[in-house]
């Protein structure tokens, strides 16, 4: 059976060049994840890669089965998750190519299955209990430190902390929405960071977000606004560097059994009503 330690939710640019990659399909009580899991090894650590949007990038952010994704990663043994994603910068100083490791999250999504504790029975008949986890600090402090250290090692001065606001998408923000996000003091805007972080917490997984700014959001620049082509261009220009950071971060993460963070006890001993995968 598959035996991973660490999960990476990102595109094919993060695993397709590894020597030995094993593709496995995993089913979950919540349906199929975005794609197969791709198992490989980095710095002696066993890593499961999952293309968040599917390998053909066919899933828009609001159609991603986030619950299945996190469940699948945990079921193959991953306990620490790195979640790189493309974002828009909400401040002029966070221009394209900025790497920001957020420490806060604002959820402005609308239509996503955002919890495992929704009271609905699983296919095997078990019914989840009502459990409220703390998301006061949505990201793993150990994972964040590993990501920041890895970025420094790649001579990429990452922004340490900031707020990621997650919108429903797939459209970009209006100028008014963007100006409002900025006025709140938030840092970057994306479409996939939630409910990924919340679901990871519910499964007692460590989750770290690494956001790559591909453009200035509509309210932070004075031109035509965000274009899809520009986002893809900047992402492609930085994907090698980001991969280097991710791989070094994997090497920095502690062994799963040595984690000392609060993520590991997020359920506080409460019975979720189902067997954690
Ligand atoms: Zn943690």
Short mmCIF file of C-alpha atoms and ligand atoms in Angstrom, two decimals:
data_model
loop_
_atom_site.label_atom_id
_atom_site.label_comp_id
_atom_site.label_asym_id
_atom_site.label_seq_id
_atom_site.Cartn_x
_atom_site.Cartn_y
_atom_site.Cartn_z
CA UNK A 1 0.00 0.00 0.00
CA UNK A 2 1.08 3.53 -0.66
CA UNK A 3 3.11 5.06 2.09
CA UNK A 4 3.64 8.81 1.90
CA UNK A 5 4.67 11.22 4.66
CA UNK A 6 4.08 14.57 3.03
CA UNK A 7 1.49 15.82 0.57
CA UNK A 8 1.93 18.55 -2.04
CA UNK A 9 -1.17 19.96 -3.71
CA UNK A 10 0.05 21.63 -6.87
CA UNK A 11 0.41 21.21 -10.59
CA UNK A 12 2.31 18.74 -12.70
CA UNK A 13 5.32 21.06 -12.70
CA UNK A 14 6.08 19.75 -9.23
CA UNK A 15 6.42 16.03 -9.91
CA UNK A 16 6.60 15.28 -13.63
CA UNK A 17 10.40 15.31 -13.79
CA UNK A 18 11.02 13.05 -10.77
CA UNK A 19 12.75 9.74 -11.65
CA UNK A 20 10.47 7.28 -9.95
CA UNK A 21 6.86 8.31 -9.79
CA UNK A 22 4.09 5.85 -8.98
CA UNK A 23 0.59 6.82 -9.98
CA UNK A 24 -2.21 5.50 -7.80
CA UNK A 25 -5.94 6.11 -7.79
CA UNK A 26 -7.58 6.65 -4.44
CA UNK A 27 -11.29 6.71 -3.75
CA UNK A 28 -12.82 8.39 -0.71
CA UNK A 29 -16.23 8.55 1.01
CA UNK A 30 -16.52 12.00 -0.59
CA UNK A 31 -15.88 10.80 -4.11
CA UNK A 32 -12.80 10.98 -6.25
CA UNK A 33 -10.02 13.52 -5.68
CA UNK A 34 -8.97 15.90 -8.45
CA UNK A 35 -6.72 13.28 -10.03
CA UNK A 36 -4.51 10.31 -9.24
CA UNK A 37 -1.93 10.70 -6.53
CA UNK A 38 1.66 10.68 -7.76
CA UNK A 39 4.08 9.19 -5.26
CA UNK A 40 7.74 10.01 -5.39
CA UNK A 41 10.73 10.69 -3.17
CA UNK A 42 12.49 13.96 -2.40
CA UNK A 43 15.52 14.09 -0.12
CA UNK A 44 14.63 10.67 1.22
CA UNK A 45 11.10 11.77 2.11
CA UNK A 46 8.08 10.07 0.58
CA UNK A 47 5.83 12.64 -1.03
CA UNK A 48 2.35 12.35 -2.56
CA UNK A 49 1.60 14.94 -5.26
CA UNK A 50 -1.93 15.83 -6.22
CA UNK A 51 -2.71 18.18 -9.13
CA UNK A 52 -5.32 20.42 -7.53
CA UNK A 53 -7.12 21.22 -10.78
CA UNK A 54 -6.56 17.80 -12.36
CA UNK A 55 -3.64 17.15 -14.69
CA UNK A 56 -5.43 18.78 -17.62
CA UNK A 57 -6.36 21.73 -15.40
CA UNK A 58 -10.03 21.05 -16.12
CA UNK A 59 -11.44 21.77 -12.64
CA UNK A 60 -12.26 25.40 -11.78
CA UNK A 61 -11.67 26.35 -8.12
CA UNK A 62 -15.31 25.98 -7.09
CA UNK A 63 -15.57 22.47 -8.60
CA UNK A 64 -12.54 21.01 -6.84
CA UNK A 65 -13.47 18.24 -4.44
CA UNK A 66 -11.40 19.60 -1.56
CA UNK A 67 -12.77 17.06 0.92
CA UNK A 68 -11.78 14.15 -1.28
CA UNK A 69 -8.35 15.69 -1.90
CA UNK A 70 -7.37 16.05 1.75
CA UNK A 71 -8.95 12.71 2.66
CA UNK A 72 -7.02 10.93 -0.11
CA UNK A 73 -3.71 12.46 0.96
CA UNK A 74 -4.25 11.46 4.58
CA UNK A 75 -5.30 7.96 3.56
CA UNK A 76 -1.90 7.33 1.94
CA UNK A 77 -0.09 8.49 5.07
CA UNK A 78 0.53 12.18 4.44
CA UNK A 79 0.32 14.22 7.64
CA UNK A 80 1.98 17.44 6.49
CA UNK A 81 0.66 19.27 3.44
CA UNK A 82 2.28 22.00 1.35
CA UNK A 83 -0.24 23.94 -0.72
CA UNK A 84 1.33 26.28 -3.29
CA UNK A 85 -1.09 28.46 -5.23
CA UNK A 86 -1.19 31.45 -7.56
CA UNK A 87 -2.61 34.70 -6.13
CA UNK A 88 -3.12 38.34 -6.93
CA UNK A 89 -1.19 40.96 -4.95
CA UNK A 90 -3.31 43.47 -3.02
CA UNK A 91 -0.47 45.91 -2.36
CA UNK A 92 1.76 47.61 -4.92
CA UNK A 93 4.85 46.19 -3.20
CA UNK A 94 3.56 42.63 -3.72
CA UNK A 95 4.12 42.58 -7.46
CA UNK A 96 4.43 39.59 -9.80
CA UNK A 97 7.03 37.10 -8.61
CA UNK A 98 6.48 37.81 -4.91
CA UNK A 99 6.40 34.71 -2.72
CA UNK A 100 4.27 35.22 0.38
CA UNK A 101 3.76 32.65 3.11
CA UNK A 102 0.49 33.74 4.73
CA UNK A 103 -0.34 33.39 8.40
CA UNK A 104 -4.01 34.34 8.11
CA UNK A 105 -6.97 33.50 5.93
CA UNK A 106 -10.30 35.13 5.08
CA UNK A 107 -13.02 33.01 3.49
CA UNK A 108 -15.19 34.73 0.91
CA UNK A 109 -16.17 31.56 -0.95
CA UNK A 110 -19.83 30.61 -1.34
CA UNK A 111 -20.57 27.13 -2.57
CA UNK A 112 -17.99 24.65 -1.36
CA UNK A 113 -18.13 21.64 0.90
CA UNK A 114 -16.03 23.19 3.63
CA UNK A 115 -16.30 20.65 6.47
CA UNK A 116 -16.27 16.95 7.22
CA UNK A 117 -18.63 17.62 10.13
CA UNK A 118 -21.80 18.42 8.23
CA UNK A 119 -23.95 15.75 9.86
CA UNK A 120 -24.52 13.86 6.62
CA UNK A 121 -23.94 10.10 6.68
CA UNK A 122 -20.96 8.67 4.86
CA UNK A 123 -21.55 5.91 2.28
CA UNK A 124 -20.84 3.26 4.92
CA UNK A 125 -23.59 4.66 7.15
CA UNK A 126 -21.44 6.33 9.80
CA UNK A 127 -22.57 9.84 10.69
CA UNK A 128 -19.96 12.47 11.57
CA UNK A 129 -20.35 14.14 14.94
CA UNK A 130 -20.68 17.90 15.30
CA UNK A 131 -17.15 19.08 15.97
CA UNK A 132 -15.88 22.68 15.91
CA UNK A 133 -12.15 22.95 15.35
CA UNK A 134 -10.14 26.10 16.01
CA UNK A 135 -8.90 27.84 12.90
CA UNK A 136 -7.60 30.90 14.75
CA UNK A 137 -4.19 30.20 13.28
CA UNK A 138 -4.98 28.38 10.06
CA UNK A 139 -1.44 27.43 9.05
CA UNK A 140 1.12 25.12 10.62
CA UNK A 141 3.90 27.17 12.29
CA UNK A 142 6.45 24.42 11.63
CA UNK A 143 5.52 24.21 7.96
CA UNK A 144 5.64 27.98 7.59
CA UNK A 145 9.13 28.10 9.10
CA UNK A 146 10.28 25.33 6.75
CA UNK A 147 8.88 27.18 3.72
CA UNK A 148 10.50 30.47 4.69
CA UNK A 149 13.86 28.83 5.33
CA UNK A 150 13.65 27.01 2.00
CA UNK A 151 12.90 30.29 0.20
CA UNK A 152 15.90 31.99 1.80
CA UNK A 153 18.04 29.06 0.66
CA UNK A 154 16.88 29.75 -2.90
CA UNK A 155 17.71 33.45 -2.44
CA UNK A 156 14.06 34.31 -2.74
CA UNK A 157 13.13 36.73 0.03
CA UNK A 158 9.64 35.52 0.86
CA UNK A 159 7.15 37.72 2.69
CA UNK A 160 6.70 36.23 6.16
CA UNK A 161 3.01 36.45 7.00
CA UNK A 162 -0.01 38.22 5.62
CA UNK A 163 -3.66 37.50 4.96
CA UNK A 164 -4.88 35.44 2.04
CA UNK A 165 -8.46 36.25 1.11
CA UNK A 166 -10.11 33.47 -0.88
CA UNK A 167 -12.84 34.38 -3.35
CA UNK A 168 -15.24 32.08 -5.10
CA UNK A 169 -14.05 32.71 -8.65
CA UNK A 170 -13.55 31.68 -11.32
CA UNK A 171 -13.86 35.33 -12.30
CA UNK A 172 -11.38 37.83 -10.90
CA UNK A 173 -12.44 40.61 -8.52
CA UNK A 174 -14.13 43.83 -9.57
CA UNK A 175 -12.18 46.99 -8.80
CA UNK A 176 -14.56 47.75 -5.93
CA UNK A 177 -14.11 44.30 -4.42
CA UNK A 178 -10.36 44.56 -4.80
CA UNK A 179 -10.22 48.01 -3.20
CA UNK A 180 -12.33 46.69 -0.34
CA UNK A 181 -9.97 43.74 0.18
CA UNK A 182 -7.05 46.16 0.26
CA UNK A 183 -8.80 48.50 2.67
CA UNK A 184 -9.16 45.60 5.11
CA UNK A 185 -5.38 45.31 5.14
CA UNK A 186 -5.38 41.90 3.45
CA UNK A 187 -2.33 40.93 1.42
CA UNK A 188 -3.14 38.57 -1.43
CA UNK A 189 -6.25 37.15 -3.09
CA UNK A 190 -6.70 33.61 -4.38
CA UNK A 191 -9.39 31.06 -5.20
CA UNK A 192 -8.28 27.73 -3.68
CA UNK A 193 -6.83 28.40 -0.20
CA UNK A 194 -10.20 27.74 1.38
CA UNK A 195 -11.52 25.22 2.31
CA UNK A 196 -8.18 23.45 1.90
CA UNK A 197 -6.74 24.85 5.13
CA UNK A 198 -9.90 24.25 7.16
CA UNK A 199 -10.32 20.68 5.96
CA UNK A 200 -6.68 19.91 6.71
CA UNK A 201 -7.21 21.13 10.27
CA UNK A 202 -10.31 18.95 10.65
CA UNK A 203 -8.20 15.92 9.72
CA UNK A 204 -5.39 17.01 12.09
CA UNK A 205 -3.05 17.59 9.17
CA UNK A 206 -0.36 20.27 9.14
CA UNK A 207 -1.08 22.66 6.28
CA UNK A 208 1.16 25.37 4.87
CA UNK A 209 0.19 27.75 2.11
CA UNK A 210 2.81 29.20 -0.26
CA UNK A 211 1.36 31.92 -2.44
CA UNK A 212 3.03 33.08 -5.65
CA UNK A 213 1.87 36.51 -6.82
CA UNK A 214 1.20 36.42 -10.57
CA UNK A 215 -0.33 39.87 -10.94
CA UNK A 216 -1.47 42.92 -9.05
CA UNK A 217 -5.19 42.66 -8.36
CA UNK A 218 -7.58 45.04 -10.11
CA UNK A 219 -7.61 47.63 -7.32
CA UNK A 220 -3.85 47.62 -6.79
CA UNK A 221 -2.86 48.55 -10.33
CA UNK A 222 -4.05 51.12 -12.79
CA UNK A 223 -4.16 49.15 -16.05
CA UNK A 224 -6.69 46.84 -17.62
CA UNK A 225 -7.00 44.48 -14.69
CA UNK A 226 -5.99 40.87 -14.36
CA UNK A 227 -5.80 38.65 -17.43
CA UNK A 228 -5.65 34.88 -17.45
CA UNK A 229 -2.72 34.89 -19.91
CA UNK A 230 -0.64 37.11 -17.66
CA UNK A 231 -1.29 34.85 -14.68
CA UNK A 232 -0.11 31.80 -16.65
CA UNK A 233 2.95 33.63 -17.98
CA UNK A 234 4.20 34.75 -14.56
CA UNK A 235 3.47 31.37 -13.04
CA UNK A 236 5.46 29.60 -15.74
CA UNK A 237 8.36 32.01 -15.27
CA UNK A 238 8.54 31.17 -11.56
CA UNK A 239 7.61 27.51 -11.46
CA UNK A 240 11.20 26.23 -11.40
CA UNK A 241 12.06 28.49 -8.49
CA UNK A 242 8.91 27.56 -6.64
CA UNK A 243 9.63 23.87 -7.17
CA UNK A 244 13.06 24.38 -5.65
CA UNK A 245 11.51 26.02 -2.61
CA UNK A 246 8.95 23.24 -2.23
CA UNK A 247 11.54 20.50 -2.46
CA UNK A 248 13.79 22.18 0.09
CA UNK A 249 10.77 22.72 2.34
CA UNK A 250 9.96 19.01 2.14
CA UNK A 251 13.48 18.25 3.34
CA UNK A 252 13.07 20.73 6.22
CA UNK A 253 9.84 19.28 7.58
CA UNK A 254 10.11 17.15 10.72
CA UNK A 255 9.26 13.47 10.74
CA UNK A 256 5.52 13.08 11.18
CA UNK A 257 5.95 11.49 14.60
CA UNK A 258 8.14 14.39 15.74
CA UNK A 259 5.65 17.14 15.03
CA UNK A 260 5.17 19.35 18.07
CA UNK A 261 2.55 21.69 16.65
CA UNK A 262 -1.07 22.05 17.71
CA UNK A 263 -2.35 20.82 14.32
CA UNK A 264 -1.84 17.24 15.49
CA UNK A 265 -4.42 17.63 18.25
CA UNK A 266 -6.93 19.81 16.43
CA UNK A 267 -9.86 17.59 17.41
CA UNK A 268 -8.90 17.91 21.07
CA UNK A 269 -9.62 14.26 21.66
CA UNK A 270 -13.22 14.65 20.48
CA UNK A 271 -14.67 11.75 18.55
CA UNK A 272 -15.23 12.82 14.92
CA UNK A 273 -17.79 10.02 14.55
CA UNK A 274 -15.80 8.38 11.78
CA UNK A 275 -12.46 6.70 11.46
CA UNK A 276 -9.80 9.17 10.35
CA UNK A 277 -8.32 7.78 7.15
ZN1 LIG B 1 1.47 21.47 12.25
#
